[in-house]
Amino acid sequence: MTDLKVEYKNIKELIPYCNNSRTHSDDQVLQIASSIKEFGFTNPVLIDGQGGIIAGHGRIMAAQKLKMDEVPTITLNDLSEAQKKAYIIADNSLSLNAAWDVDLLRVEVEQLQEFDFDLTLLGFADDVLEKLLDINAEMPDLPDGDKDPFQQKTFTLHDEQASILDDAIAKAKRSPIADTGLNDNSNGNAITLICEQWLKNHG
């Protein structure tokens, strides 16, 4: 393995992996962008020798939202094609296997609140933060790798198709019936509503 060297590269030179199976919601990209603004770009994007992104697709999307021109990168030249494909998956899946010591987490969050730190930057939902800060509340169930009964579906769109989908999602999210109560992800609810309406009209 060669020495790892951080190099700043223009975002336009970096190529997203076309079969990236990890999805990023608008809300999550905004959270990553907020984190970058607060802490800086502390986690370089991993790329191959041709500028193909191996790890850091969400960070690139956040950098684009922040209108950044360059981001720190580390080039991994020694990975085979099989290793690159495997690492793209492993980089996302391994973190899902971690758990939380909620007692210690509560202490840390309480101390951050005493520092008047913006707790939304931690990435937790508001209701989870409220329970962590309420000494009398039952300990919250924090997310782990178990996604049941939720699923992730990945598909590739041309730019024109993506524009149509984005417009449809935005319109569906403004409709009260888009909130099914089954899913906290508003994009997932909007897409489900769009598909339901299509099935009704073509059933």
PDB file of N, CA and C in Angstrom, residues 1-9 13-14 44-55 71-79 84 87:
ATOM      1  N   MET A   1       0.849  -1.189   0.000  1.00  0.00           N
ATOM      2  CA  MET A   1       0.000   0.000   0.000  1.00  0.00           C
ATOM      3  C   MET A   1       0.885   1.239   0.000  1.00  0.00           C
ATOM      4  N   THR A   2       0.660   2.140  -0.951  1.00  0.00           N
ATOM      5  CA  THR A   2       1.437   3.367  -1.033  1.00  0.00           C
ATOM      6  C   THR A   2       1.020   4.329   0.076  1.00  0.00           C
ATOM      7  N   ASP A   3       1.896   5.320   0.328  1.00  0.00           N
ATOM      8  CA  ASP A   3       1.569   6.324   1.332  1.00  0.00           C
ATOM      9  C   ASP A   3       0.330   7.106   0.905  1.00  0.00           C
ATOM     10  N   LEU A   4      -0.537   7.390   1.874  1.00  0.00           N
ATOM     11  CA  LEU A   4      -1.761   8.120   1.580  1.00  0.00           C
ATOM     12  C   LEU A   4      -1.485   9.617   1.619  1.00  0.00           C
ATOM     13  N   LYS A   5      -1.822  10.304   0.547  1.00  0.00           N
ATOM     14  CA  LYS A   5      -1.556  11.727   0.417  1.00  0.00           C
ATOM     15  C   LYS A   5      -2.854  12.461   0.111  1.00  0.00           C
ATOM     16  N   VAL A   6      -3.141  13.502   0.891  1.00  0.00           N
ATOM     17  CA  VAL A   6      -4.342  14.294   0.666  1.00  0.00           C
ATOM     18  C   VAL A   6      -4.059  15.338  -0.413  1.00  0.00           C
ATOM     19  N   GLU A   7      -4.896  15.339  -1.454  1.00  0.00           N
ATOM     20  CA  GLU A   7      -4.778  16.311  -2.533  1.00  0.00           C
ATOM     21  C   GLU A   7      -6.135  16.967  -2.765  1.00  0.00           C
ATOM     22  N   TYR A   8      -6.142  18.273  -2.954  1.00  0.00           N
ATOM     23  CA  TYR A   8      -7.376  18.975  -3.266  1.00  0.00           C
ATOM     24  C   TYR A   8      -7.620  18.894  -4.771  1.00  0.00           C
ATOM     25  N   LYS A   9      -8.828  18.453  -5.145  1.00  0.00           N
ATOM     26  CA  LYS A   9      -9.180  18.311  -6.550  1.00  0.00           C
ATOM     27  C   LYS A   9     -10.495  19.033  -6.835  1.00  0.00           C
ATOM     28  N   GLU A  13     -13.814  17.220 -11.663  1.00  0.00           N
ATOM     29  CA  GLU A  13     -12.923  16.164 -12.124  1.00  0.00           C
ATOM     30  C   GLU A  13     -13.284  14.798 -11.543  1.00  0.00           C
ATOM     31  N   LEU A  14     -14.154  14.795 -10.536  1.00  0.00           N
ATOM     32  CA  LEU A  14     -14.482  13.554  -9.838  1.00  0.00           C
ATOM     33  C   LEU A  14     -15.726  12.906 -10.443  1.00  0.00           C
ATOM     34  N   PRO A  44     -11.580  13.182   3.870  1.00  0.00           N
ATOM     35  CA  PRO A  44     -11.335  13.276   2.430  1.00  0.00           C
ATOM     36  C   PRO A  44     -12.133  12.255   1.629  1.00  0.00           C
ATOM     37  N   VAL A  45     -12.429  12.604   0.388  1.00  0.00           N
ATOM     38  CA  VAL A  45     -13.108  11.697  -0.540  1.00  0.00           C
ATOM     39  C   VAL A  45     -12.077  10.707  -1.069  1.00  0.00           C
ATOM     40  N   LEU A  46     -12.445   9.440  -1.095  1.00  0.00           N
ATOM     41  CA  LEU A  46     -11.549   8.403  -1.628  1.00  0.00           C
ATOM     42  C   LEU A  46     -11.846   8.195  -3.104  1.00  0.00           C
ATOM     43  N   ILE A  47     -10.808   8.247  -3.937  1.00  0.00           N
ATOM     44  CA  ILE A  47     -10.984   8.093  -5.386  1.00  0.00           C
ATOM     45  C   ILE A  47      -9.981   7.089  -5.933  1.00  0.00           C
ATOM     46  N   ASP A  48     -10.244   6.627  -7.174  1.00  0.00           N
ATOM     47  CA  ASP A  48      -9.257   5.779  -7.852  1.00  0.00           C
ATOM     48  C   ASP A  48      -8.372   6.662  -8.734  1.00  0.00           C
ATOM     49  N   GLY A  49      -7.487   6.029  -9.482  1.00  0.00           N
ATOM     50  CA  GLY A  49      -6.534   6.778 -10.283  1.00  0.00           C
ATOM     51  C   GLY A  49      -7.145   7.580 -11.411  1.00  0.00           C
ATOM     52  N   GLN A  50      -8.386   7.271 -11.774  1.00  0.00           N
ATOM     53  CA  GLN A  50      -9.072   7.995 -12.842  1.00  0.00           C
ATOM     54  C   GLN A  50     -10.045   9.048 -12.309  1.00  0.00           C
ATOM     55  N   GLY A  51     -10.029   9.265 -11.006  1.00  0.00           N
ATOM     56  CA  GLY A  51     -10.937  10.245 -10.417  1.00  0.00           C
ATOM     57  C   GLY A  51     -12.298   9.685 -10.074  1.00  0.00           C
ATOM     58  N   GLY A  52     -12.465   8.375 -10.190  1.00  0.00           N
ATOM     59  CA  GLY A  52     -13.732   7.740  -9.831  1.00  0.00           C
ATOM     60  C   GLY A  52     -13.910   7.721  -8.322  1.00  0.00           C
ATOM     61  N   ILE A  53     -15.090   8.109  -7.853  1.00  0.00           N
ATOM     62  CA  ILE A  53     -15.336   8.178  -6.410  1.00  0.00           C
ATOM     63  C   ILE A  53     -15.550   6.773  -5.847  1.00  0.00           C
ATOM     64  N   ILE A  54     -14.779   6.433  -4.830  1.00  0.00           N
ATOM     65  CA  ILE A  54     -14.922   5.161  -4.131  1.00  0.00           C
ATOM     66  C   ILE A  54     -15.732   5.361  -2.848  1.00  0.00           C
ATOM     67  N   ALA A  55     -15.441   6.400  -2.116  1.00  0.00           N
ATOM     68  CA  ALA A  55     -16.181   6.720  -0.889  1.00  0.00           C
ATOM     69  C   ALA A  55     -16.277   8.231  -0.753  1.00  0.00           C
ATOM     70  N   VAL A  71     -12.334  19.805  -3.183  1.00  0.00           N
ATOM     71  CA  VAL A  71     -12.480  19.025  -1.958  1.00  0.00           C
ATOM     72  C   VAL A  71     -11.210  18.209  -1.747  1.00  0.00           C
ATOM     73  N   PRO A  72     -10.888  17.863  -0.487  1.00  0.00           N
ATOM     74  CA  PRO A  72      -9.722  17.016  -0.241  1.00  0.00           C
ATOM     75  C   PRO A  72      -9.993  15.576  -0.672  1.00  0.00           C
ATOM     76  N   THR A  73      -9.020  14.962  -1.301  1.00  0.00           N
ATOM     77  CA  THR A  73      -9.170  13.587  -1.773  1.00  0.00           C
ATOM     78  C   THR A  73      -7.938  12.762  -1.412  1.00  0.00           C
ATOM     79  N   ILE A  74      -8.132  11.464  -1.354  1.00  0.00           N
ATOM     80  CA  ILE A  74      -7.029  10.510  -1.242  1.00  0.00           C
ATOM     81  C   ILE A  74      -7.199   9.506  -2.374  1.00  0.00           C
ATOM     82  N   THR A  75      -6.160   9.314  -3.162  1.00  0.00           N
ATOM     83  CA  THR A  75      -6.222   8.398  -4.293  1.00  0.00           C
ATOM     84  C   THR A  75      -5.733   7.011  -3.871  1.00  0.00           C
ATOM     85  N   LEU A  76      -6.575   6.004  -4.117  1.00  0.00           N
ATOM     86  CA  LEU A  76      -6.227   4.607  -3.824  1.00  0.00           C
ATOM     87  C   LEU A  76      -5.892   3.917  -5.137  1.00  0.00           C
ATOM     88  N   ASN A  77      -4.600   3.826  -5.421  1.00  0.00           N
ATOM     89  CA  ASN A  77      -4.173   3.266  -6.711  1.00  0.00           C
ATOM     90  C   ASN A  77      -4.014   1.755  -6.689  1.00  0.00           C
ATOM     91  N   ASP A  78      -3.943   1.169  -5.495  1.00  0.00           N
ATOM     92  CA  ASP A  78      -3.578  -0.244  -5.392  1.00  0.00           C
ATOM     93  C   ASP A  78      -4.762  -1.198  -5.342  1.00  0.00           C
ATOM     94  N   LEU A  79      -5.991  -0.672  -5.410  1.00  0.00           N
ATOM     95  CA  LEU A  79      -7.157  -1.546  -5.321  1.00  0.00           C
ATOM     96  C   LEU A  79      -7.501  -2.136  -6.685  1.00  0.00           C
ATOM     97  N   LYS A  84     -12.382  -2.407  -5.262  1.00  0.00           N
ATOM     98  CA  LYS A  84     -13.084  -1.117  -5.302  1.00  0.00           C
ATOM     99  C   LYS A  84     -14.584  -1.314  -5.134  1.00  0.00           C
ATOM    100  N   TYR A  87     -15.257  -2.299  -1.543  1.00  0.00           N
ATOM    101  CA  TYR A  87     -15.045  -1.233  -0.564  1.00  0.00           C
ATOM    102  C   TYR A  87     -16.166  -0.202  -0.605  1.00  0.00           C
TER     103      TYR A  87
END
